[in-house]
CSV table of C-alpha atoms in Angstrom, one decimal:
chain,number,residue,atom,x,y,z
A,176,MET,CA,13.8,-14.8,-17.2
A,177,ALA,CA,14.4,-13.1,-14.1
A,178,LYS,CA,13.2,-9.4,-13.4
A,179,GLN,CA,16.0,-6.9,-13.1
A,180,ASP,CA,15.6,-6.3,-9.4
A,181,GLU,CA,14.9,-10.1,-8.5
A,182,GLN,CA,17.0,-12.0,-6.1
A,183,ILE,CA,17.8,-15.6,-7.1
A,184,GLU,CA,18.7,-18.2,-4.3
A,185,PHE,CA,22.1,-20.1,-5.4
A,186,ASN,CA,23.3,-23.2,-3.5
A,187,TRP,CA,27.3,-23.0,-3.6
A,188,ASP,CA,30.2,-25.1,-2.2
A,189,GLY,CA,34.0,-24.1,-1.7
A,190,PHE,CA,36.6,-23.3,0.8
A,191,ASP,CA,36.8,-20.6,3.4
A,192,LYS,CA,39.9,-18.4,4.6
A,193,GLN,CA,41.1,-21.2,6.7
A,194,ASN,CA,40.9,-23.6,3.4
A,195,LYS,CA,38.1,-25.7,5.2
A,196,LYS,CA,35.3,-26.9,3.0
A,197,THR,CA,32.1,-25.0,3.4
A,198,LYS,CA,28.7,-24.7,1.6
A,199,GLY,CA,25.6,-22.6,2.0
A,200,THR,CA,23.2,-20.7,0.0
A,201,ILE,CA,23.3,-16.9,-1.0
A,202,MET,CA,20.7,-14.4,-2.6
A,203,ALA,CA,21.8,-12.6,-5.7
A,204,LYS,CA,20.5,-11.3,-9.1
A,205,SER,CA,22.9,-13.5,-11.2
A,206,GLU,CA,25.2,-16.2,-10.9
A,207,VAL,CA,28.2,-13.9,-11.5
A,208,ILE,CA,27.2,-11.4,-9.0
A,209,ALA,CA,26.5,-14.3,-6.5
A,210,ARG,CA,30.4,-15.4,-7.2
A,211,THR,CA,31.6,-11.8,-6.7
A,212,GLU,CA,30.2,-11.7,-3.4
A,213,LEU,CA,31.4,-15.0,-2.2
A,214,ARG,CA,34.8,-13.8,-3.1
A,215,ARG,CA,34.5,-10.7,-1.5
A,216,MET,CA,33.5,-12.9,1.8
A,217,GLY,CA,36.8,-14.8,1.3
A,218,ILE,CA,35.0,-18.0,-0.4
A,219,ARG,CA,37.0,-19.9,-2.8
A,220,VAL,CA,33.8,-21.2,-5.0
A,221,VAL,CA,34.0,-24.6,-6.5
A,222,GLY,CA,30.5,-25.2,-7.5
A,223,ILE,CA,27.5,-23.0,-7.7
A,224,LYS,CA,24.1,-23.4,-9.0
A,225,ARG,CA,20.7,-21.9,-8.8
A,226,LYS,CA,18.3,-23.6,-6.2
A,227,ALA,CA,15.6,-25.6,-8.0
A,228,LYS,CA,12.1,-24.5,-7.2
A,229,PRO,CA,9.9,-27.4,-5.7
A,230,LEU,CA,7.7,-28.7,-8.2
A,231,PHE,CA,4.7,-28.6,-5.9
A,232,GLY,CA,6.2,-25.9,-3.4
A,233,ALA,CA,4.2,-23.7,-1.2
A,234,LYS,CA,3.3,-20.3,-2.4
A,235,VAL,CA,6.0,-17.7,-2.2
A,236,GLN,CA,4.9,-15.2,0.7
A,237,LYS,CA,5.1,-11.6,-0.4
A,238,ILE,CA,7.3,-9.1,1.7
A,239,THR,CA,4.8,-6.2,2.7
A,240,SER,CA,5.4,-2.9,4.0
A,241,ALA,CA,4.5,-4.0,7.5
A,242,ASP,CA,7.0,-6.6,7.5
A,243,ILE,CA,9.5,-3.7,6.6
A,244,ALA,CA,8.0,-1.6,9.5
A,245,ILE,CA,8.3,-4.7,11.9
A,246,PHE,CA,11.8,-5.2,10.9
A,247,ALA,CA,12.8,-1.7,11.5
A,248,ARG,CA,11.4,-1.9,15.0
A,249,GLN,CA,13.2,-5.0,15.8
A,250,LEU,CA,16.4,-3.8,14.5
A,251,ALA,CA,16.2,-0.7,16.3
A,252,THR,CA,15.4,-2.5,19.6
A,253,MET,CA,18.4,-4.7,19.2
A,254,LEU,CA,20.8,-2.1,18.5
A,255,GLU,CA,19.7,-0.1,21.4
A,256,ALA,CA,20.1,-3.0,23.6
A,257,GLY,CA,24.0,-3.4,22.4
A,258,VAL,CA,23.4,-6.4,20.0
A,259,PRO,CA,26.2,-6.1,17.1
A,260,LEU,CA,24.6,-5.2,13.6
A,261,VAL,CA,25.4,-8.5,12.0
A,262,GLN,CA,24.3,-10.7,14.9
A,263,SER,CA,21.0,-8.5,15.0
A,264,PHE,CA,20.2,-9.4,11.2
A,265,ASP,CA,20.8,-13.1,12.0
A,266,ILE,CA,18.6,-13.1,14.7
A,267,ILE,CA,15.9,-11.3,13.1
A,268,GLY,CA,16.3,-13.1,9.9
A,269,ARG,CA,16.5,-16.6,11.2
A,270,GLY,CA,13.4,-15.9,13.6
A,271,HIS,CA,11.0,-14.4,10.8
A,272,ASP,CA,7.8,-16.0,10.1
A,273,ASN,CA,7.9,-14.9,6.5
A,274,PRO,CA,10.7,-17.1,4.5
A,275,SER,CA,10.9,-14.3,1.9
A,276,MET,CA,11.8,-11.8,4.4
A,277,ALA,CA,14.0,-14.1,6.3
A,278,GLU,CA,15.9,-14.8,3.1
A,279,LEU,CA,16.1,-10.9,2.4
A,280,LEU,CA,17.5,-10.0,5.9
A,281,LEU,CA,20.0,-13.0,5.4
A,282,ALA,CA,21.2,-11.6,2.0
A,283,ILE,CA,21.7,-8.1,3.5
A,284,LYS,CA,23.6,-9.6,6.3
A,285,ALA,CA,25.9,-11.4,4.0
A,286,ASP,CA,26.4,-8.2,1.9
A,287,ILE,CA,27.5,-6.3,5.3
A,288,GLU,CA,29.7,-9.1,6.1
A,289,GLY,CA,31.4,-8.6,2.8
A,290,GLY,CA,32.2,-5.0,3.5
A,291,ASP,CA,29.1,-3.2,2.3
A,292,THR,CA,27.6,-0.7,4.7
A,293,MET,CA,24.0,-1.1,5.8
A,294,ALA,CA,23.0,1.8,3.6
A,295,GLN,CA,24.8,0.2,0.6
A,296,ALA,CA,23.2,-3.3,1.3
A,297,LEU,CA,19.6,-1.7,1.5
A,298,ALA,CA,20.2,0.5,-1.7
A,299,LYS,CA,20.6,-2.6,-3.6
A,300,ARG,CA,17.1,-3.6,-2.8
A,301,PRO,CA,15.0,-0.7,-3.9
A,302,ILE,CA,11.7,-2.7,-4.1
A,303,TYR,CA,11.7,-3.1,-0.4
A,304,PHE,CA,13.9,-0.1,0.8
A,305,ASP,CA,13.2,3.3,-0.5
A,306,ASP,CA,15.2,6.2,-0.6
A,307,LEU,CA,14.0,7.7,2.7
A,308,PHE,CA,14.8,4.5,4.5
A,309,CYS,CA,18.4,4.3,2.8
A,310,ASN,CA,19.0,8.2,3.2
A,311,LEU,CA,18.3,8.0,7.2
A,312,VAL,CA,20.2,4.8,7.5
A,313,ALA,CA,23.1,6.4,5.7
A,314,ALA,CA,22.8,9.4,8.0
A,315,GLY,CA,22.7,7.4,10.9
A,316,GLU,CA,25.8,5.6,9.9
A,317,HIS,CA,27.8,8.4,9.3
A,318,ALA,CA,26.7,10.3,12.6
A,319,GLY,CA,27.1,7.2,14.6
A,320,VAL,CA,23.5,7.2,15.6
A,321,LEU,CA,22.3,4.4,13.7
A,322,GLU,CA,20.0,3.2,16.5
A,323,THR,CA,18.3,6.5,16.8
A,324,LEU,CA,17.6,6.8,13.3
A,325,LEU,CA,16.4,3.4,13.2
A,326,ASP,CA,13.9,4.3,15.9
A,327,LYS,CA,12.7,7.4,13.9
A,328,ILE,CA,12.4,5.1,10.7
A,329,ALA,CA,10.4,2.4,12.8
A,330,THR,CA,8.0,5.2,14.2
A,331,TYR,CA,7.5,6.6,10.7
A,332,LYS,CA,6.8,3.3,9.2
A,333,GLU,CA,4.3,2.5,11.9
A,334,LYS,CA,2.4,5.7,11.6
A,335,THR,CA,2.3,5.2,7.8
A,336,GLU,CA,1.0,1.8,8.0
A,337,SER,CA,-1.6,2.8,10.5
A,338,ILE,CA,-2.9,5.7,8.4
A,339,LYS,CA,-2.9,3.2,5.3
A,340,LYS,CA,-4.9,0.9,7.2
A,341,LYS,CA,-7.5,3.4,8.1
A,342,VAL,CA,-7.8,4.8,4.5
A,343,LYS,CA,-8.3,1.2,3.3
A,344,LYS,CA,-10.8,0.5,6.1
A,345,ALA,CA,-12.9,3.7,4.8
A,346,LEU,CA,-12.9,2.6,1.3
A,347,THR,CA,-13.1,-1.3,1.5
A,348,TYR,CA,-16.0,-1.8,3.7
A,349,PRO,CA,-18.6,-0.1,1.4
A,350,VAL,CA,-17.1,-1.6,-1.5
A,351,ALA,CA,-17.3,-5.2,-0.1
A,352,VAL,CA,-21.1,-4.7,1.0
A,353,LEU,CA,-21.8,-3.4,-2.5
A,354,VAL,CA,-20.2,-6.3,-4.1
A,355,VAL,CA,-22.2,-8.8,-2.1
A,356,ALA,CA,-25.4,-6.9,-2.7
A,357,PHE,CA,-24.6,-7.2,-6.5
A,358,ILE,CA,-24.0,-11.0,-6.1
A,359,VAL,CA,-27.2,-11.5,-4.3
A,360,THR,CA,-29.2,-9.3,-6.6
A,361,ALA,CA,-27.6,-11.5,-9.6
A,362,ILE,CA,-28.6,-14.8,-7.9
A,363,LEU,CA,-32.1,-13.7,-7.3
A,364,LEU,CA,-32.4,-12.5,-10.9
A,365,ILE,CA,-30.8,-15.7,-12.4
A,366,PHE,CA,-32.4,-18.5,-10.1
A,367,VAL,CA,-35.3,-17.1,-8.1
A,368,VAL,CA,-37.2,-14.7,-10.5
A,369,PRO,CA,-37.7,-17.7,-13.0
A,370,VAL,CA,-39.4,-19.7,-10.5
A,371,PHE,CA,-41.9,-17.0,-9.9
A,372,GLU,CA,-42.2,-16.4,-13.6
A,373,ASP,CA,-43.6,-19.9,-14.2
A,374,LEU,CA,-45.7,-19.7,-11.3
A,375,PHE,CA,-47.4,-16.3,-12.7
A,376,LYS,CA,-47.7,-17.8,-16.0
A,377,SER,CA,-50.3,-20.4,-14.5
A,378,PHE,CA,-52.4,-17.5,-13.2
A,379,GLY,CA,-53.2,-16.2,-16.5
A,380,ALA,CA,-53.8,-12.6,-15.4
A,381,ASP,CA,-52.0,-9.5,-16.2
A,382,LEU,CA,-48.9,-8.6,-14.0
A,383,PRO,CA,-48.0,-5.4,-12.4
A,384,ALA,CA,-45.7,-3.1,-14.5
A,385,PHE,CA,-43.0,-3.7,-11.6
A,386,THR,CA,-43.2,-7.1,-11.8
A,387,GLN,CA,-43.0,-7.3,-15.8
A,388,PHE,CA,-40.1,-5.1,-15.5
A,389,VAL,CA,-38.2,-7.5,-13.0
A,390,ILE,CA,-39.1,-10.4,-15.2
A,391,GLY,CA,-37.7,-8.6,-18.3
A,392,LEU,CA,-34.6,-7.9,-16.5
A,393,SER,CA,-34.1,-11.3,-15.3
A,394,ALA,CA,-34.5,-12.7,-18.9
A,395,TRP,CA,-32.1,-10.0,-20.0
A,396,VAL,CA,-29.5,-11.1,-17.2
A,397,GLN,CA,-30.1,-14.8,-17.8
A,398,GLU,CA,-29.1,-14.2,-21.8
A,399,TRP,CA,-26.6,-11.5,-21.6
A,400,TRP,CA,-24.7,-12.5,-18.1
A,401,TRP,CA,-21.4,-13.5,-19.8
A,402,ALA,CA,-21.5,-10.1,-21.7
A,403,VAL,CA,-21.8,-8.3,-18.1
A,404,LEU,CA,-18.9,-10.1,-16.6
A,405,LEU,CA,-16.9,-9.4,-19.7
A,406,VAL,CA,-17.6,-5.8,-19.4
A,407,ILE,CA,-16.7,-5.8,-15.7
A,408,GLY,CA,-13.6,-7.9,-16.2
A,409,GLY,CA,-12.5,-5.5,-19.4
A,410,GLY,CA,-13.5,-2.3,-17.3
A,411,GLY,CA,-11.0,-3.8,-14.4
A,412,TYR,CA,-8.2,-4.7,-16.8
A,413,THR,CA,-8.7,-1.2,-18.7
A,414,PHE,CA,-8.5,0.5,-15.1
A,415,VAL,CA,-5.5,-1.3,-14.1
A,416,TYR,CA,-3.7,-1.0,-17.5
A,417,PHE,CA,-4.1,2.9,-17.6
A,418,LYS,CA,-3.3,3.4,-13.9
A,419,LYS,CA,0.1,1.6,-14.4
A,420,ARG,CA,1.0,3.5,-17.6
A,421,SER,CA,-0.8,6.7,-18.0
A,422,GLN,CA,0.2,9.7,-15.9
A,423,ALA,CA,-2.8,11.6,-17.4
A,424,PHE,CA,-5.2,9.1,-16.1
A,425,ASN,CA,-3.8,8.8,-12.4
A,426,HIS,CA,-3.9,12.9,-12.5
A,427,PHE,CA,-7.5,12.7,-13.4
A,428,LEU,CA,-8.2,9.7,-10.9
A,429,ASP,CA,-6.5,11.3,-8.0
A,430,ARG,CA,-8.2,14.8,-8.9
A,431,THR,CA,-11.7,13.1,-8.8
A,432,LEU,CA,-11.1,11.2,-5.5
A,433,LEU,CA,-10.2,14.3,-4.0
A,434,LYS,CA,-13.6,15.8,-4.9
A,435,ILE,CA,-15.7,12.7,-3.4
A,436,PRO,CA,-17.4,14.1,-0.3
A,437,VAL,CA,-16.0,12.5,2.8
A,438,VAL,CA,-13.6,10.2,1.0
A,439,GLY,CA,-11.8,12.9,-0.7
A,440,MET,CA,-11.3,14.7,2.8
A,441,ILE,CA,-9.8,11.4,4.2
A,442,LEU,CA,-7.3,11.0,1.2
A,443,GLU,CA,-6.4,15.0,1.4
A,444,LYS,CA,-5.7,14.9,5.0
A,445,SER,CA,-3.8,11.5,5.1
A,446,ALA,CA,-1.6,12.8,2.1
A,447,ILE,CA,-0.8,15.9,4.2
A,448,ALA,CA,-0.2,13.9,7.2
A,449,ARG,CA,2.2,11.6,5.4
A,450,PHE,CA,3.8,14.8,3.9
A,451,ALA,CA,4.6,16.4,7.3
A,452,ARG,CA,5.4,12.9,9.0
A,453,THR,CA,8.1,12.2,6.2
A,454,LEU,CA,9.5,15.6,6.3
A,455,SER,CA,9.7,15.7,10.0
A,456,THR,CA,11.5,12.4,10.1
A,457,MET,CA,14.1,13.4,7.6
A,458,SER,CA,14.7,16.9,8.8
A,459,ALA,CA,15.4,15.4,12.4
A,460,ALA,CA,17.9,13.3,10.6
A,461,GLY,CA,19.7,16.1,9.1
A,462,VAL,CA,19.0,15.4,5.7
A,463,PRO,CA,19.1,18.6,3.3
A,464,LEU,CA,15.6,19.9,2.9
A,465,VAL,CA,16.2,19.9,-0.9
A,466,GLU,CA,17.1,16.4,-1.1
A,467,ALA,CA,14.5,15.3,1.6
A,468,LEU,CA,11.4,16.9,-0.7
A,469,VAL,CA,12.2,14.3,-3.3
A,470,SER,CA,11.4,11.4,-0.7
A,471,VAL,CA,8.5,13.3,0.7
A,472,ALA,CA,6.9,13.9,-2.8
A,473,GLY,CA,7.0,9.9,-3.4
A,474,ALA,CA,5.5,9.2,0.2
A,475,CYS,CA,2.4,11.6,-0.2
A,476,GLY,CA,0.3,8.9,-2.0
A,477,ASN,CA,-1.4,11.2,-4.2
A,478,ILE,CA,0.3,12.3,-7.5
A,479,LEU,CA,-1.3,15.9,-7.3
A,480,PHE,CA,0.5,16.2,-3.9
A,481,HIS,CA,3.6,14.5,-5.4
A,482,ASP,CA,3.6,17.4,-8.0
A,483,ALA,CA,3.1,19.9,-5.6
A,484,VAL,CA,5.9,19.0,-3.4
A,485,MET,CA,8.4,18.8,-6.4
A,486,SER,CA,7.1,22.2,-7.2
A,487,VAL,CA,8.2,23.3,-3.6
A,488,ARG,CA,11.4,21.4,-4.1
A,489,ASP,CA,12.1,23.6,-7.3
A,490,GLU,CA,11.3,26.7,-5.4
A,491,VAL,CA,13.3,25.9,-2.2
A,492,SER,CA,16.4,25.1,-4.4
A,493,THR,CA,16.4,28.6,-6.0
A,494,GLY,CA,16.4,30.1,-2.4
A,495,GLN,CA,12.9,30.2,-1.8
A,496,GLN,CA,11.5,30.1,1.9
A,497,LEU,CA,9.6,26.5,2.4
A,498,LYS,CA,6.5,28.5,3.7
A,499,VAL,CA,6.3,30.6,0.8
A,500,ALA,CA,6.8,27.6,-1.6
A,501,LEU,CA,4.1,25.6,0.0
A,502,GLU,CA,1.5,28.5,0.1
A,503,GLN,CA,2.2,28.8,-3.7
A,504,THR,CA,1.2,25.5,-4.6
A,505,GLY,CA,-2.5,26.1,-3.1
A,506,MET,CA,-2.7,22.4,-1.8
A,507,PHE,CA,-1.6,22.7,1.8
A,508,PRO,CA,-4.1,24.5,4.3
A,509,ASN,CA,-3.3,27.6,6.2
A,510,MET,CA,-2.4,25.8,9.2
A,511,VAL,CA,0.3,23.7,7.6
A,512,VAL,CA,1.8,27.0,6.2
A,513,GLN,CA,1.9,28.8,9.6
A,514,MET,CA,3.3,25.9,11.4
A,515,VAL,CA,6.0,25.6,9.0
A,516,ALA,CA,6.8,29.3,9.0
A,517,ILE,CA,7.0,29.0,12.9
A,518,GLY,CA,9.4,26.0,12.6
A,519,GLU,CA,11.6,27.8,10.1
A,520,GLU,CA,11.9,30.9,12.3
A,521,SER,CA,12.5,28.9,15.6
A,522,GLY,CA,14.7,26.5,14.1
A,523,SER,CA,12.4,23.5,15.2
A,524,ILE,CA,10.6,22.7,11.8
A,525,ASP,CA,10.7,18.9,12.6
A,526,ALA,CA,8.9,19.3,15.9
A,527,MET,CA,6.3,21.6,14.2
A,528,LEU,CA,5.9,19.1,11.4
A,529,ASP,CA,5.6,16.5,13.9
A,530,LYS,CA,2.5,18.3,15.5
A,531,VAL,CA,1.4,18.6,12.1
A,532,ALA,CA,1.3,15.1,11.4
A,533,ASP,CA,-0.4,14.2,14.6
A,534,PHE,CA,-3.3,16.6,14.0
A,535,PHE,CA,-3.8,15.2,10.4
A,536,GLU,CA,-3.6,11.8,11.5
A,537,GLU,CA,-6.2,12.3,14.2
A,538,GLU,CA,-8.4,14.1,11.7
A,539,VAL,CA,-8.4,11.0,9.5
A,540,ASP,CA,-9.3,8.7,12.5
A,541,ASN,CA,-12.3,11.1,13.2
A,542,LEU,CA,-13.2,11.1,9.4
A,543,VAL,CA,-13.1,7.1,9.0
A,544,ASP,CA,-15.2,6.7,12.2
A,545,ASN,CA,-17.9,9.4,10.7
A,546,LEU,CA,-17.7,7.6,7.3
A,547,SER,CA,-18.3,4.1,8.9
A,548,SER,CA,-21.1,5.8,10.7
A,549,LEU,CA,-22.5,7.1,7.8
A,550,MET,CA,-22.2,4.3,5.2
A,551,GLU,CA,-23.9,1.9,7.4
A,552,PRO,CA,-27.7,3.4,6.9
A,553,ILE,CA,-26.8,4.3,3.3
A,554,ILE,CA,-25.7,0.7,2.5
A,555,MET,CA,-28.8,-0.8,4.4
A,556,ALA,CA,-30.9,1.4,2.3
A,557,ILE,CA,-29.3,0.2,-1.0
A,558,LEU,CA,-29.7,-3.4,0.1
A,559,GLY,CA,-33.1,-2.9,1.0
A,560,VAL,CA,-34.0,-1.2,-2.4
A,561,LEU,CA,-32.4,-4.0,-4.2
A,562,VAL,CA,-33.2,-7.2,-2.6
A,563,GLY,CA,-36.6,-5.7,-0.9
A,564,GLY,CA,-37.6,-4.2,-4.5
A,565,LEU,CA,-37.1,-7.8,-6.0
A,566,ILE,CA,-39.1,-9.5,-3.2
A,567,ILE,CA,-41.9,-6.9,-3.5
A,568,ALA,CA,-42.0,-7.5,-7.3
A,569,MET,CA,-42.2,-11.1,-6.7
A,570,TYR,CA,-45.2,-10.9,-4.3
A,571,LEU,CA,-47.5,-7.9,-5.9
A,572,PRO,CA,-49.1,-10.5,-8.3
A,573,ILE,CA,-49.8,-12.8,-5.3
A,574,PHE,CA,-51.3,-10.0,-3.5
A,575,LYS,CA,-53.3,-9.0,-6.5
A,576,LEU,CA,-54.7,-12.3,-6.9
A,577,GLY,CA,-55.6,-12.4,-3.3
A,578,ALA,CA,-57.5,-9.3,-3.3
A,579,ALA,CA,-59.4,-10.5,-6.5
A,580,MET,CA,-60.6,-13.5,-4.7
């Protein structure tokens, strides 16, 4: 059974407006919607059926946020060059390396040809195009400056992707190294230590306490390795389950992450940067502040900042100044509050927020570099303790035997 927002590919054949026989493919949520879209395009459908999936076909390539960012930049460039909208979608779609993205763009093109505005066609696909994207496109179409707004969207998406990559880099590197260290330690305990244990039995001498501890740990791991994997797998599944379904757990997780030294600062500053960049982009597009803050809340990437921005929205909707509402949350630094106050007084809040976003993005860059420099010696020390400790434990009896001789 197809998911609610899943697009299905249909093969169809029929007659066009000139009564000429034609055929093709169309993406839609159901056969009924596909027939409706084809009728809107002036096609008299003779036959339509769902396209069969290949038995041993290639793995479907997912559409990523980076694909959407690249698409926004390509479309903005083509429209600025004077290429018509429908033709731009056709060129980008047919030339895209990702087949799934190509299908998506050609389906949007078909909707536009059928009479939808670009904003309406994008809004049908909320998985890939959020409210921010759709609202800015709608504003651009209404004001006749679609290419300008698409350029702002592209810049926003590129900046957002850049900061996401930096945060991932800061968190992924130490985790990956620690996972490798765990695997190496497990291999040593399961396969290497037992060999030394057999050797030590032939000595017939008492073993150092540290060596006895490692041999005991090795025996425990050999007997209960399946339980360790079960606990790790169960813990991972439980974490993902509650992260998807429990708002209280997400509050606890995001609050805990913000308290971690250095990492918490990176996450906090990246959330503020996304807040400022998103609100700046929407403000420059003329989107009303109360409406813009809903999209801004979803773009922060942290549930605590999401709740804070929604609280700001409620205050602003009652006539409160944005500066005062931000200050009341206690989540935004004084620098952000003062820059917003200057923007409100001068009527250039988008420019002020843009500067705030630039400042905090640079702060994230510096913190990520500092974290990488800090983590390298710490990781080396952890690896040295784990692997070096096991090696020392195995060689202590040999050194002791040598000294006795």
